[in-house]
mmCIF file of C-alpha atoms in Angstrom:
data_model
loop_
_atom_site.group_PDB
_atom_site.id
_atom_site.type_symbol
_atom_site.label_atom_id
_atom_site.label_comp_id
_atom_site.label_asym_id
_atom_site.label_seq_id
_atom_site.Cartn_x
_atom_site.Cartn_y
_atom_site.Cartn_z
ATOM 1 C CA UNK A 1 -83.626 13.404 34.989
ATOM 2 C CA UNK A 2 -80.187 14.421 34.418
ATOM 3 C CA UNK A 3 -78.312 12.734 31.705
ATOM 4 C CA UNK A 4 -74.620 12.497 32.158
ATOM 5 C CA UNK A 5 -72.530 12.100 29.118
ATOM 6 C CA UNK A 6 -69.077 10.779 29.811
ATOM 7 C CA UNK A 7 -66.531 10.823 27.121
ATOM 8 C CA UNK A 8 -63.716 8.495 27.652
ATOM 9 C CA UNK A 9 -60.400 8.142 25.869
ATOM 10 C CA UNK A 10 -60.070 11.822 24.951
ATOM 11 C CA UNK A 11 -57.113 12.428 27.125
ATOM 12 C CA UNK A 12 -55.336 9.365 25.774
ATOM 13 C CA UNK A 13 -56.117 10.403 22.207
ATOM 14 C CA UNK A 14 -54.722 13.836 22.914
ATOM 15 C CA UNK A 15 -51.650 12.282 24.377
ATOM 16 C CA UNK A 16 -51.224 10.146 21.292
ATOM 17 C CA UNK A 17 -51.676 13.137 18.897
ATOM 18 C CA UNK A 18 -49.250 15.191 20.939
ATOM 19 C CA UNK A 19 -46.668 12.418 20.814
ATOM 20 C CA UNK A 20 -47.192 11.979 17.050
ATOM 21 C CA UNK A 21 -46.813 15.788 16.518
ATOM 22 C CA UNK A 22 -43.687 15.925 18.602
ATOM 23 C CA UNK A 23 -42.179 12.949 16.672
ATOM 24 C CA UNK A 24 -43.122 14.567 13.355
ATOM 25 C CA UNK A 25 -41.334 17.789 14.334
ATOM 26 C CA UNK A 26 -38.334 15.833 15.567
ATOM 27 C CA UNK A 27 -38.232 13.597 12.465
ATOM 28 C CA UNK A 28 -38.465 16.515 10.130
ATOM 29 C CA UNK A 29 -35.034 17.480 11.529
ATOM 30 C CA UNK A 30 -33.524 14.269 10.370
ATOM 31 C CA UNK A 31 -32.400 13.824 6.752
ATOM 32 C CA UNK A 32 -30.381 11.245 4.928
ATOM 33 C CA UNK A 33 -27.727 12.228 2.489
ATOM 34 C CA UNK A 34 -26.566 10.146 -0.429
ATOM 35 C CA UNK A 35 -23.576 11.242 -2.381
ATOM 36 C CA UNK A 36 -20.027 10.806 -3.604
ATOM 37 C CA UNK A 37 -17.052 12.467 -2.030
ATOM 38 C CA UNK A 38 -14.501 12.217 -4.814
ATOM 39 C CA UNK A 39 -13.341 15.730 -5.930
ATOM 40 C CA UNK A 40 -14.281 15.016 -9.583
ATOM 41 C CA UNK A 41 -17.720 13.665 -8.662
ATOM 42 C CA UNK A 42 -19.670 16.816 -9.667
ATOM 43 C CA UNK A 43 -17.914 17.263 -13.000
ATOM 44 C CA UNK A 44 -18.420 13.613 -13.968
ATOM 45 C CA UNK A 45 -22.029 13.840 -12.892
ATOM 46 C CA UNK A 46 -22.818 17.056 -14.867
ATOM 47 C CA UNK A 47 -20.824 16.387 -18.024
ATOM 48 C CA UNK A 48 -23.387 14.953 -20.402
ATOM 49 C CA UNK A 49 -21.161 14.790 -23.435
ATOM 50 C CA UNK A 50 -18.374 12.514 -21.973
ATOM 51 C CA UNK A 51 -18.578 8.884 -23.116
ATOM 52 C CA UNK A 52 -19.072 6.286 -20.507
ATOM 53 C CA UNK A 53 -19.201 2.582 -21.183
ATOM 54 C CA UNK A 54 -22.847 1.412 -20.757
ATOM 55 C CA UNK A 55 -24.560 0.989 -18.414
ATOM 56 C CA UNK A 56 -22.445 3.596 -16.639
ATOM 57 C CA UNK A 57 -23.369 7.203 -17.312
ATOM 58 C CA UNK A 58 -23.292 10.835 -16.183
ATOM 59 C CA UNK A 59 -26.140 11.731 -13.837
ATOM 60 C CA UNK A 60 -25.409 8.595 -11.968
ATOM 61 C CA UNK A 61 -27.172 9.949 -8.839
ATOM 62 C CA UNK A 62 -29.844 12.175 -10.248
ATOM 63 C CA UNK A 63 -31.204 9.535 -12.697
ATOM 64 C CA UNK A 64 -31.875 6.768 -10.141
ATOM 65 C CA UNK A 65 -33.275 9.292 -7.749
ATOM 66 C CA UNK A 66 -35.946 10.149 -10.346
ATOM 67 C CA UNK A 67 -36.452 6.680 -11.781
ATOM 68 C CA UNK A 68 -36.695 4.914 -8.450
ATOM 69 C CA UNK A 69 -38.522 7.447 -6.288
ATOM 70 C CA UNK A 70 -41.490 5.196 -5.885
ATOM 71 C CA UNK A 71 -39.267 2.189 -4.974
ATOM 72 C CA UNK A 72 -37.287 4.266 -2.525
ATOM 73 C CA UNK A 73 -40.474 5.349 -0.759
ATOM 74 C CA UNK A 74 -41.617 1.689 -0.673
ATOM 75 C CA UNK A 75 -38.288 0.648 0.967
ATOM 76 C CA UNK A 76 -38.823 3.195 3.694
ATOM 77 C CA UNK A 77 -42.523 2.202 4.204
ATOM 78 C CA UNK A 78 -41.652 -1.538 4.478
ATOM 79 C CA UNK A 79 -38.990 -0.699 6.982
ATOM 80 C CA UNK A 80 -41.431 1.134 9.110
ATOM 81 C CA UNK A 81 -43.991 -1.680 8.786
ATOM 82 C CA UNK A 82 -41.381 -4.025 10.086
ATOM 83 C CA UNK A 83 -41.139 -1.964 13.258
ATOM 84 C CA UNK A 84 -37.864 -0.135 12.350
ATOM 85 C CA UNK A 85 -37.346 3.360 13.562
ATOM 86 C CA UNK A 86 -37.658 6.384 11.254
ATOM 87 C CA UNK A 87 -33.868 6.755 11.247
ATOM 88 C CA UNK A 88 -33.432 3.201 10.165
ATOM 89 C CA UNK A 89 -36.149 3.595 7.486
ATOM 90 C CA UNK A 90 -34.450 6.624 6.053
ATOM 91 C CA UNK A 91 -31.051 4.940 6.055
ATOM 92 C CA UNK A 92 -32.716 1.968 4.234
ATOM 93 C CA UNK A 93 -33.956 4.359 1.600
ATOM 94 C CA UNK A 94 -30.541 6.023 1.278
ATOM 95 C CA UNK A 95 -28.780 2.587 0.974
ATOM 96 C CA UNK A 96 -31.250 1.554 -1.702
ATOM 97 C CA UNK A 97 -30.610 4.629 -3.743
ATOM 98 C CA UNK A 98 -26.844 4.310 -3.392
ATOM 99 C CA UNK A 99 -27.062 0.727 -4.503
ATOM 100 C CA UNK A 100 -28.973 1.781 -7.693
ATOM 101 C CA UNK A 101 -26.465 4.591 -8.270
ATOM 102 C CA UNK A 102 -23.498 2.250 -7.987
ATOM 103 C CA UNK A 103 -24.852 0.191 -10.808
ATOM 104 C CA UNK A 104 -24.315 3.076 -13.189
ATOM 105 C CA UNK A 105 -21.586 5.234 -11.724
ATOM 106 C CA UNK A 106 -18.614 5.550 -14.153
ATOM 107 C CA UNK A 107 -15.610 3.535 -13.177
ATOM 108 C CA UNK A 108 -12.152 4.635 -14.369
ATOM 109 C CA UNK A 109 -9.847 4.280 -11.355
ATOM 110 C CA UNK A 110 -12.594 3.260 -9.012
ATOM 111 C CA UNK A 111 -12.062 6.292 -6.743
ATOM 112 C CA UNK A 112 -15.438 7.789 -7.668
ATOM 113 C CA UNK A 113 -17.404 4.594 -7.004
ATOM 114 C CA UNK A 114 -15.612 3.909 -3.776
ATOM 115 C CA UNK A 115 -16.425 7.385 -2.541
ATOM 116 C CA UNK A 116 -20.196 6.835 -2.363
ATOM 117 C CA UNK A 117 -21.704 7.395 0.943
ATOM 118 C CA UNK A 118 -25.034 7.405 2.887
ATOM 119 C CA UNK A 119 -25.139 9.599 5.942
ATOM 120 C CA UNK A 120 -27.894 10.385 8.446
ATOM 121 C CA UNK A 121 -27.701 13.841 9.860
ATOM 122 C CA UNK A 122 -29.706 16.198 12.089
ATOM 123 C CA UNK A 123 -30.605 19.428 10.405
ATOM 124 C CA UNK A 124 -30.156 22.717 12.236
ATOM 125 C CA UNK A 125 -32.904 23.795 14.546
ATOM 126 C CA UNK A 126 -35.206 26.050 12.555
ATOM 127 C CA UNK A 127 -35.573 29.621 13.746
ATOM 128 C CA UNK A 128 -38.906 30.425 15.243
ATOM 129 C CA UNK B 1 -45.444 12.835 -20.805
ATOM 130 C CA UNK B 2 -48.793 14.377 -21.323
ATOM 131 C CA UNK B 3 -48.697 13.672 -25.016
ATOM 132 C CA UNK B 4 -46.239 12.954 -27.819
ATOM 133 C CA UNK B 5 -43.637 15.544 -28.650
ATOM 134 C CA UNK B 6 -42.244 15.701 -32.164
ATOM 135 C CA UNK B 7 -39.164 17.441 -30.908
ATOM 136 C CA UNK B 8 -37.012 16.815 -27.900
ATOM 137 C CA UNK B 9 -37.749 18.888 -24.749
ATOM 138 C CA UNK B 10 -34.114 20.279 -25.000
ATOM 139 C CA UNK B 11 -34.824 21.612 -28.454
ATOM 140 C CA UNK B 12 -38.139 23.178 -27.405
ATOM 141 C CA UNK B 13 -36.648 24.831 -24.401
ATOM 142 C CA UNK B 14 -33.955 26.332 -26.679
ATOM 143 C CA UNK B 15 -36.838 28.291 -28.289
ATOM 144 C CA UNK B 16 -38.182 29.267 -24.887
ATOM 145 C CA UNK B 17 -34.830 30.688 -23.883
ATOM 146 C CA UNK B 18 -34.762 32.814 -27.016
ATOM 147 C CA UNK B 19 -38.317 33.913 -26.577
ATOM 148 C CA UNK B 20 -37.609 35.006 -23.028
ATOM 149 C CA UNK B 21 -34.598 37.028 -24.262
ATOM 150 C CA UNK B 22 -32.058 35.208 -22.134
ATOM 151 C CA UNK B 23 -30.311 33.402 -25.010
ATOM 152 C CA UNK B 24 -29.679 34.274 -28.646
ATOM 153 C CA UNK B 25 -29.942 32.423 -31.884
ATOM 154 C CA UNK B 26 -26.825 30.300 -32.711
ATOM 155 C CA UNK B 27 -24.048 32.296 -34.357
ATOM 156 C CA UNK B 28 -23.946 35.085 -31.813
ATOM 157 C CA UNK B 29 -22.741 35.464 -28.211
ATOM 158 C CA UNK B 30 -24.966 33.521 -25.851
ATOM 159 C CA UNK B 31 -26.255 31.488 -28.728
ATOM 160 C CA UNK B 32 -28.315 28.564 -27.580
ATOM 161 C CA UNK B 33 -27.724 24.912 -28.667
ATOM 162 C CA UNK B 34 -29.147 21.549 -27.770
ATOM 163 C CA UNK B 35 -27.515 18.138 -27.232
ATOM 164 C CA UNK B 36 -23.942 19.266 -28.099
ATOM 165 C CA UNK B 37 -21.924 22.233 -26.923
ATOM 166 C CA UNK B 38 -19.863 23.905 -29.655
ATOM 167 C CA UNK B 39 -16.312 25.097 -28.939
ATOM 168 C CA UNK B 40 -17.185 28.617 -30.271
ATOM 169 C CA UNK B 41 -18.366 31.115 -29.227
ATOM 170 C CA UNK B 42 -17.026 31.242 -25.706
ATOM 171 C CA UNK B 43 -20.219 32.372 -24.305
ATOM 172 C CA UNK B 44 -22.736 29.609 -24.975
ATOM 173 C CA UNK B 45 -25.911 28.128 -23.565
ATOM 174 C CA UNK B 46 -26.533 24.384 -24.215
ATOM 175 C CA UNK B 47 -29.652 22.450 -23.308
ATOM 176 C CA UNK B 48 -29.568 18.673 -22.676
ATOM 177 C CA UNK B 49 -32.326 16.149 -22.141
ATOM 178 C CA UNK B 50 -32.040 14.140 -18.877
ATOM 179 C CA UNK B 51 -34.178 11.611 -17.012
ATOM 180 C CA UNK B 52 -37.769 12.893 -16.309
ATOM 181 C CA UNK B 53 -40.303 11.847 -13.831
ATOM 182 C CA UNK B 54 -43.460 9.724 -14.203
ATOM 183 C CA UNK B 55 -46.278 10.778 -11.872
ATOM 184 C CA UNK B 56 -48.967 8.279 -12.865
ATOM 185 C CA UNK B 57 -52.229 8.992 -14.617
ATOM 186 C CA UNK B 58 -55.086 11.346 -13.966
ATOM 187 C CA UNK B 59 -58.815 10.290 -14.057
ATOM 188 C CA UNK B 60 -58.915 10.386 -17.875
ATOM 189 C CA UNK B 61 -56.098 7.947 -18.054
ATOM 190 C CA UNK B 62 -53.638 10.682 -19.386
ATOM 191 C CA UNK B 63 -50.125 10.030 -18.185
ATOM 192 C CA UNK B 64 -48.547 12.802 -16.232
ATOM 193 C CA UNK B 65 -45.033 13.689 -15.653
ATOM 194 C CA UNK B 66 -42.145 16.030 -16.348
ATOM 195 C CA UNK B 67 -39.259 16.016 -18.691
ATOM 196 C CA UNK B 68 -35.729 16.345 -17.246
ATOM 197 C CA UNK B 69 -33.359 19.015 -18.431
ATOM 198 C CA UNK B 70 -29.935 20.314 -17.947
ATOM 199 C CA UNK B 71 -28.909 23.799 -19.057
ATOM 200 C CA UNK B 72 -25.189 24.323 -19.224
ATOM 201 C CA UNK B 73 -23.933 27.955 -19.307
ATOM 202 C CA UNK B 74 -20.364 28.621 -20.335
ATOM 203 C CA UNK B 75 -18.876 32.061 -20.221
ATOM 204 C CA UNK B 76 -15.407 33.683 -20.735
ATOM 205 C CA UNK B 77 -14.981 34.088 -16.998
ATOM 206 C CA UNK B 78 -16.644 33.256 -13.716
ATOM 207 C CA UNK B 79 -18.525 36.489 -13.374
ATOM 208 C CA UNK B 80 -19.974 36.442 -16.825
ATOM 209 C CA UNK B 81 -21.048 32.874 -16.582
ATOM 210 C CA UNK B 82 -22.645 33.335 -13.228
ATOM 211 C CA UNK B 83 -24.556 36.446 -14.250
ATOM 212 C CA UNK B 84 -26.020 34.674 -17.314
ATOM 213 C CA UNK B 85 -26.870 31.593 -15.194
ATOM 214 C CA UNK B 86 -28.665 33.696 -12.705
ATOM 215 C CA UNK B 87 -30.561 35.524 -15.424
ATOM 216 C CA UNK B 88 -31.715 32.214 -17.028
ATOM 217 C CA UNK B 89 -32.591 30.701 -13.748
ATOM 218 C CA UNK B 90 -34.800 33.700 -12.740
ATOM 219 C CA UNK B 91 -36.429 33.938 -16.150
ATOM 220 C CA UNK B 92 -37.424 30.246 -16.182
ATOM 221 C CA UNK B 93 -38.756 30.406 -12.572
ATOM 222 C CA UNK B 94 -41.020 33.301 -13.609
ATOM 223 C CA UNK B 95 -42.135 31.962 -17.027
ATOM 224 C CA UNK B 96 -45.582 30.497 -17.258
ATOM 225 C CA UNK B 97 -47.241 29.006 -20.442
ATOM 226 C CA UNK B 98 -44.897 30.058 -23.173
ATOM 227 C CA UNK B 99 -45.908 28.995 -26.654
ATOM 228 C CA UNK B 100 -43.185 28.152 -29.195
ATOM 229 C CA UNK B 101 -43.301 26.699 -32.720
ATOM 230 C CA UNK B 102 -40.769 24.391 -34.316
ATOM 231 C CA UNK B 103 -41.354 23.370 -37.915
ATOM 232 C CA UNK B 104 -45.138 22.935 -37.991
ATOM 233 C CA UNK B 105 -45.494 21.953 -34.378
ATOM 234 C CA UNK B 106 -46.705 24.289 -31.626
ATOM 235 C CA UNK B 107 -45.713 23.546 -28.051
ATOM 236 C CA UNK B 108 -47.084 24.952 -24.832
ATOM 237 C CA UNK B 109 -44.347 25.041 -22.182
ATOM 238 C CA UNK B 110 -46.363 25.062 -18.964
ATOM 239 C CA UNK B 111 -43.790 25.659 -16.293
ATOM 240 C CA UNK B 112 -40.355 24.697 -14.934
ATOM 241 C CA UNK B 113 -39.922 23.162 -11.555
ATOM 242 C CA UNK B 114 -37.466 21.652 -9.145
ATOM 243 C CA UNK B 115 -34.826 24.350 -9.368
ATOM 244 C CA UNK B 116 -31.609 23.386 -7.789
ATOM 245 C CA UNK B 117 -28.977 25.999 -7.105
ATOM 246 C CA UNK B 118 -26.594 26.441 -10.034
ATOM 247 C CA UNK B 119 -23.848 23.964 -9.904
ATOM 248 C CA UNK B 120 -20.353 25.392 -10.648
ATOM 249 C CA UNK B 121 -18.204 23.193 -12.801
ATOM 250 C CA UNK B 122 -15.166 25.430 -12.573
ATOM 251 C CA UNK B 123 -12.823 25.952 -15.544
ATOM 252 C CA UNK B 124 -13.681 24.085 -18.779
ATOM 253 C CA UNK B 125 -10.595 22.291 -20.103
ATOM 254 C CA UNK B 126 -7.378 24.233 -20.202
ATOM 255 C CA UNK B 127 -9.075 27.636 -21.042
ATOM 256 C CA UNK B 128 -10.213 30.276 -18.658
ATOM 257 C CA UNK B 129 -13.889 29.621 -19.532
ATOM 258 C CA UNK B 130 -16.115 28.718 -16.698
ATOM 259 C CA UNK B 131 -19.279 26.698 -16.766
ATOM 260 C CA UNK B 132 -22.385 26.349 -14.577
ATOM 261 C CA UNK B 133 -25.271 23.923 -14.866
ATOM 262 C CA UNK B 134 -28.945 24.273 -14.034
ATOM 263 C CA UNK B 135 -31.020 21.107 -13.539
ATOM 264 C CA UNK B 136 -34.754 21.190 -13.792
ATOM 265 C CA UNK B 137 -37.995 19.595 -14.807
ATOM 266 C CA UNK B 138 -40.401 20.945 -17.360
ATOM 267 C CA UNK B 139 -43.951 20.250 -18.358
ATOM 268 C CA UNK B 140 -44.654 20.536 -22.126
ATOM 269 C CA UNK B 141 -47.777 19.853 -24.138
ATOM 270 C CA UNK B 142 -47.972 19.552 -27.864
ATOM 271 C CA UNK B 143 -50.534 22.252 -28.624
ATOM 272 C CA UNK B 144 -50.661 21.470 -32.351
ATOM 273 C CA UNK B 145 -53.177 18.662 -31.750
ATOM 274 C CA UNK B 146 -54.953 20.818 -29.261
ATOM 275 C CA UNK B 147 -55.436 23.622 -31.795
ATOM 276 C CA UNK B 148 -56.547 21.245 -34.528
ATOM 277 C CA UNK B 149 -59.100 19.632 -32.229
ATOM 278 C CA UNK B 150 -60.608 22.965 -31.303
ATOM 279 C CA UNK B 151 -60.821 24.488 -34.793
ATOM 280 C CA UNK B 152 -64.169 25.357 -36.318
ATOM 281 C CA UNK B 153 -64.564 24.447 -39.996
ATOM 282 C CA UNK B 154 -67.383 25.373 -42.578
ATOM 283 C CA UNK B 155 -68.880 22.105 -43.796
ATOM 284 C CA UNK B 156 -71.772 21.144 -46.056
ATOM 285 C CA UNK B 157 -74.666 18.857 -44.994
ATOM 286 C CA UNK B 158 -72.506 15.740 -45.705
ATOM 287 C CA UNK B 159 -69.727 17.037 -43.442
ATOM 288 C CA UNK B 160 -67.415 17.859 -46.314
ATOM 289 C CA UNK B 161 -65.152 20.870 -45.543
ATOM 290 C CA UNK B 162 -65.992 23.913 -47.656
ATOM 291 C CA UNK B 163 -62.908 25.996 -46.529
ATOM 292 C CA UNK B 164 -59.299 24.780 -46.395
ATOM 293 C CA UNK B 165 -56.896 25.698 -43.629
ATOM 294 C CA UNK B 166 -55.757 28.798 -45.419
ATOM 295 C CA UNK B 167 -59.392 30.044 -45.724
ATOM 296 C CA UNK B 168 -59.787 29.297 -49.444
ATOM 297 C CA UNK B 169 -63.280 28.356 -50.502
ATOM 298 C CA UNK B 170 -63.337 24.854 -51.782
ATOM 299 C CA UNK B 171 -66.723 24.779 -53.433
ATOM 300 C CA UNK B 172 -66.404 23.604 -57.014
ATOM 301 C CA UNK B 173 -62.930 22.222 -56.575
ATOM 302 C CA UNK B 174 -62.599 18.816 -58.091
#
């Protein structure tokens, strides 16, 4: 007696995997940038000997990016769980980091603080 | 992060830079300092502590993480400052497990990571001196405790040590 084994769902699974792979490749080309555009932003950020009234400080972007890296990831994960797109999740992460940075960025004239930005951009197509 | 350091990571890394031959003792050109940059000499390397990272614990419960560092390189002109910055960056990227001693503490500097490109700060003040910064993470272990824990001592049947740390025989000492 011949036994016929019929496997179902393989094609749909393959379709799903292909779609996920395509999305992963596409999403890898998207990145979010958090920064400050003021011309003196770099010097203020890197000068560790200048006095700033606490809680403001130098390293106003690098420090929160290290301290809050788990929280930033959590913000993105929650956004995805709520059904937001990858772009929206990345922007939420960037906004969270900027918010934390704005709490400690030095304020003299206010130009530096006002120049903070979050930007989503598409990276260049990688060479094959 | 992995255990207590008796000296700051910046101070320890100063010793590493000297050991690697990319910075000199204070008092000469390319002398290395920590925490505060002196006005002289013009060509100076200064190491600062910055925020590190906490990466949780391993199965033994030991906390893992990296210490944050900034290395600021100041030279008499752009070319000189850049050349020294590049030299230091390459030396630290290639270094692996350097042992340094400060006072009576021995440290094992495992490796440096997260190298960003050097950040140019331009001219420093009103002078023609130019500065660059390197920002990185480092893993350091206090190897003093490690060495003490692994030492073999000659003891009597009661567990009393018969030889001191200098190798002197203690038998008969009051």
